[in-house]
Coordinates of C-alpha atoms in Angstrom, one line a residue:
M1 CA 21.3 9.5 11.1
E2 CA 20.3 7.0 14.1
T3 CA 20.7 3.4 13.9
H4 CA 18.2 1.8 16.4
P5 CA 19.5 -1.7 18.0
A6 CA 17.0 -4.5 17.5
A7 CA 15.4 -5.5 20.8
P8 CA 16.9 -8.7 22.4
A9 CA 14.6 -11.9 22.1
T10 CA 12.8 -12.6 25.2
G11 CA 11.4 -16.0 24.3
T12 CA 11.9 -18.8 21.9
A13 CA 8.2 -18.4 21.0
V14 CA 8.4 -14.7 20.0
E15 CA 8.4 -14.1 16.1
P16 CA 10.9 -12.2 14.7
P17 CA 10.3 -8.6 14.9
V18 CA 9.5 -6.4 12.0
R19 CA 12.3 -4.2 11.1
V20 CA 11.5 -0.8 9.7
L21 CA 13.6 2.1 8.4
V22 CA 11.9 5.6 8.6
A23 CA 12.8 8.2 5.7
D24 CA 11.7 11.7 6.1
D25 CA 13.4 15.1 5.9
N26 CA 11.5 16.8 8.8
P27 CA 13.2 15.3 12.3
I28 CA 10.1 16.3 14.1
V29 CA 8.0 13.9 11.8
R30 CA 10.8 11.1 11.9
A31 CA 10.7 11.0 15.7
G32 CA 7.3 11.0 16.1
L33 CA 7.2 8.3 13.6
V34 CA 9.7 6.3 15.4
S35 CA 7.8 6.7 18.7
L36 CA 4.5 5.4 17.3
L37 CA 6.1 2.6 15.6
E38 CA 7.9 1.4 18.5
A39 CA 5.1 1.8 20.8
G40 CA 3.4 -0.8 18.1
G41 CA 6.1 -3.0 18.8
L42 CA 7.9 -2.8 15.6
T43 CA 11.8 -2.3 15.4
V44 CA 13.0 1.2 13.7
V45 CA 16.4 0.0 12.7
G46 CA 17.4 3.3 11.3
E47 CA 16.5 6.7 10.0
A48 CA 16.8 8.4 6.7
V49 CA 16.6 12.0 5.8
D50 CA 16.2 12.1 2.2
G51 CA 15.7 9.6 -0.9
A52 CA 19.4 8.9 -1.2
H53 CA 20.2 8.4 2.1
A54 CA 17.3 5.9 2.4
I55 CA 18.6 3.9 -0.7
E56 CA 22.2 3.7 1.1
Q57 CA 20.8 2.8 4.7
A58 CA 17.9 0.6 2.8
R59 CA 21.2 -1.1 1.4
L60 CA 23.0 -1.3 4.5
L61 CA 20.6 -2.5 7.1
R62 CA 18.1 -4.7 5.1
P63 CA 14.9 -3.5 7.0
D64 CA 11.7 -5.6 6.0
L65 CA 10.3 -2.3 5.4
V66 CA 11.3 1.2 4.4
L67 CA 8.6 3.9 5.7
L68 CA 9.2 6.4 2.8
D69 CA 8.4 10.2 2.7
V70 CA 7.4 11.6 -0.8
R71 CA 8.6 15.5 -0.6
M72 CA 12.3 15.7 0.4
P73 CA 15.4 17.1 -0.9
G74 CA 17.7 15.6 -3.2
T75 CA 16.3 12.3 -4.3
D76 CA 12.5 12.5 -3.6
G77 CA 10.8 9.4 -2.3
V78 CA 9.2 8.5 -5.5
T79 CA 12.6 8.0 -7.1
A80 CA 14.0 6.1 -4.4
A81 CA 11.2 3.7 -4.3
G82 CA 12.0 2.5 -7.7
T83 CA 15.3 1.7 -6.2
I84 CA 14.4 0.4 -2.7
S85 CA 11.3 -1.8 -4.0
A86 CA 13.9 -4.0 -5.3
L87 CA 15.4 -4.7 -1.8
T88 CA 12.6 -4.7 0.4
K89 CA 8.9 -3.6 1.0
V90 CA 8.3 0.2 0.6
L91 CA 5.3 1.8 2.2
M92 CA 4.8 5.5 1.5
L93 CA 3.8 8.1 4.1
S94 CA 3.1 11.5 3.2
Y95 CA 0.7 14.8 3.2
D96 CA 0.5 14.5 -0.8
D97 CA -2.2 13.1 -2.3
A98 CA -2.0 14.4 -5.6
P99 CA -3.0 11.7 -8.2
E100 CA 0.1 11.9 -10.3
V101 CA 2.4 11.7 -7.3
V102 CA 0.5 8.5 -5.9
G103 CA 0.4 7.0 -9.2
A104 CA 4.2 7.5 -9.7
A105 CA 5.0 6.1 -6.6
I106 CA 2.9 2.8 -6.9
R107 CA 4.0 2.6 -10.5
A108 CA 7.8 3.1 -9.1
G109 CA 7.0 -0.3 -7.0
A110 CA 5.7 1.0 -3.6
S111 CA 3.3 -1.6 -2.2
G112 CA 1.3 1.1 -0.5
Y113 CA 0.3 4.9 0.3
L114 CA -1.0 6.1 3.1
V115 CA -1.7 9.8 3.7
H116 CA -1.4 11.3 6.7
G117 CA -4.4 12.5 8.7
S118 CA -6.2 9.6 7.1
F119 CA -4.9 6.7 9.5
D120 CA -4.4 6.0 13.5
V121 CA -1.7 4.6 15.3
T122 CA -3.2 1.4 15.1
R123 CA -3.9 1.5 11.3
L124 CA -0.3 2.7 10.8
V125 CA 1.1 -0.6 12.8
E126 CA -1.3 -3.0 10.8
A127 CA -0.4 -1.5 7.7
V128 CA 3.4 -2.1 8.1
R129 CA 2.8 -5.6 9.5
D130 CA 0.3 -6.6 6.6
T131 CA 2.5 -5.0 3.9
V132 CA 5.7 -7.0 5.2
A133 CA 3.8 -10.2 5.7
G134 CA 2.0 -9.7 1.9
V135 CA -1.5 -10.0 3.3
D136 CA -2.2 -6.9 2.2
C137 CA -0.8 -3.5 0.4
P138 CA -2.7 -0.7 2.2
L139 CA -4.1 2.3 0.3
S140 CA -5.8 5.2 2.4
P141 CA -9.0 6.2 0.7
A142 CA -7.2 9.3 -0.6
A143 CA -4.7 7.4 -2.1
G144 CA -7.2 4.8 -3.8
R145 CA -8.8 7.5 -5.4
A146 CA -5.9 9.0 -6.5
V147 CA -4.4 5.9 -8.0
V148 CA -7.7 5.6 -9.6
A149 CA -7.5 9.2 -11.0
A150 CA -3.9 9.0 -12.3
L151 CA -4.4 5.4 -13.9
H152 CA -7.9 5.6 -15.0
R153 CA -8.7 5.7 -18.9
D154 CA -12.1 5.3 -20.4
A155 CA -12.5 1.9 -21.7
P156 CA -15.5 -0.2 -23.4
A157 CA -18.2 -1.5 -21.0
G158 CA -17.5 -4.5 -19.1
P159 CA -19.1 -6.6 -16.4
E160 CA -21.6 -4.9 -14.6
P161 CA -21.3 -6.3 -11.0
H162 CA -23.6 -5.1 -8.1
Y163 CA -22.0 -2.8 -5.7
P164 CA -23.1 -1.3 -2.1
P165 CA -24.8 2.0 -3.1
Q166 CA -22.1 3.9 -1.2
Y167 CA -19.3 2.6 -3.3
A168 CA -21.1 2.2 -6.9
P169 CA -18.7 3.6 -9.7
A170 CA -20.0 6.0 -12.2
A171 CA -21.1 4.9 -15.5
Q172 CA -18.1 5.9 -17.6
S173 CA -15.9 4.6 -15.1
T174 CA -15.9 0.9 -16.0
P175 CA -12.9 -1.0 -16.4
T176 CA -11.1 -3.3 -19.0
H177 CA -10.2 -6.7 -17.4
P178 CA -6.9 -8.2 -19.0
C179 CA -8.5 -11.4 -17.6
P180 CA -12.3 -11.7 -16.8
L181 CA -13.2 -11.3 -13.4
S182 CA -16.1 -12.9 -11.9
R183 CA -18.9 -10.8 -10.7
R184 CA -17.7 -11.0 -7.0
E185 CA -14.2 -10.5 -7.7
S186 CA -15.2 -7.6 -9.8
E187 CA -16.7 -6.1 -6.7
V188 CA -13.8 -6.9 -4.4
M189 CA -11.4 -5.2 -6.9
H190 CA -13.5 -2.0 -7.4
L191 CA -13.2 -1.5 -3.5
I192 CA -9.6 -2.2 -3.4
A193 CA -9.5 0.5 -5.9
R194 CA -11.5 3.2 -3.7
G195 CA -8.8 2.1 -0.9
L196 CA -10.3 0.0 1.3
S197 CA -8.7 -2.5 3.5
N198 CA -9.8 -6.0 3.5
G199 CA -11.9 -5.8 6.9
E200 CA -13.8 -2.7 5.4
I201 CA -14.0 -4.8 2.3
A202 CA -15.5 -7.8 4.3
R203 CA -17.9 -5.6 5.9
S204 CA -19.3 -4.2 3.1
L205 CA -19.7 -7.3 1.1
V206 CA -21.0 -9.1 4.1
I207 CA -18.6 -11.9 3.8
S208 CA -15.6 -13.1 6.0
E209 CA -12.0 -11.5 6.0
Y210 CA -10.5 -14.9 5.0
T211 CA -12.9 -15.0 2.1
V212 CA -11.8 -11.7 0.9
K213 CA -8.2 -12.8 1.1
N214 CA -9.0 -15.9 -1.0
H215 CA -10.7 -13.4 -3.6
I216 CA -7.9 -11.1 -3.6
N217 CA -5.6 -14.0 -4.1
R218 CA -7.5 -15.1 -7.1
I219 CA -7.7 -11.7 -8.6
F220 CA -3.8 -11.1 -8.4
A221 CA -3.4 -14.6 -9.7
K222 CA -5.4 -13.7 -12.8
L223 CA -4.3 -10.3 -13.5
G224 CA -0.5 -11.4 -12.8
V225 CA 0.4 -9.3 -10.5
R226 CA 1.8 -9.1 -6.5
T227 CA 0.5 -5.9 -5.2
R228 CA -2.6 -3.9 -4.6
G229 CA -1.4 -1.0 -6.6
A230 CA -0.4 -3.0 -9.6
A231 CA -3.7 -4.7 -9.6
I232 CA -5.5 -1.3 -9.9
A233 CA -3.3 -0.4 -12.6
R234 CA -3.7 -3.7 -14.7
W235 CA -7.5 -3.6 -14.0
L236 CA -8.0 -0.4 -15.2
G237 CA -6.1 -1.5 -18.5
T238 CA -3.3 1.0 -18.0
A239 CA -0.4 -1.2 -16.4
G240 CA 2.6 -3.1 -18.7
G241 CA 5.3 -4.8 -18.0
D242 CA 5.7 -7.8 -15.0
G243 CA 2.9 -6.3 -12.7
Q244 CA 5.3 -5.1 -9.9

C-alpha cells in the first residue's frame, strides 16, 4: 500500500483539496487512476488492494471519497461499500455493469457507479468532486440502466409526464411514487434513472442546470432520500429503510 502525502497549501484562497482513496486489485489500473486523479487536481491519500484493505485504509486515512472497484479478492467492493459508506462517500468504478451488481452496490451505500469506458478523465474528476460536494450522485448510462433493471417492479400506472422522445419510457415501466412528484419532477426523475448527469438533464429538458438542481433537491425531499441511487429505488417502489 502506498500513502500519498497531501500537497502543501500554496495560498490562503485555495480550497481544501479533495482527498481520495483508490481501491483496485490491479496495480496497473490503480496506478493509472492515481495519475488521472492527481492530474485533475485531486489528492490521492492512499491505495488499497482489496475490500478489506480499503475498509482499513478508510478508517485510518478518513478520505473524502473512496473510489472502489467491484471485483477484488477476499472482500469484494460491494461488501466493502456497506462498511465504508458509513465512514465516507463511495464511488464505484468497475468494468462490471451487471444489473444485480450495480443494484447491490447502490443498496450497500455507494453514492454513484461509473462503468469503465463510459467516461473520460474530465467526467471522472467531475464525478468525484460532485459526489464529495453532495451536488450529484453519478451513474454512467450503463449503470443507470442496470439500476433500473435491478430495482424495477411492475406497478399500477401513475402520472404520465412528457419526456423527450429519445428518453421516453416503455408503457409498462411507469413507477409508483411513494410521494407524488410534479410532472416536471417526474421527467427529471426518469432521466436520473437513465443515468444522465445534471448538465445532460438540463440540455434534454431545455432548462438551466440550476433549475435541475432545485428539482432534484425537491425530489430528494419528497422521496426522503439523499442519493441518486436511493431516489431511483424509492421512485420505483422497491426501497425500504432510511433512504440511504
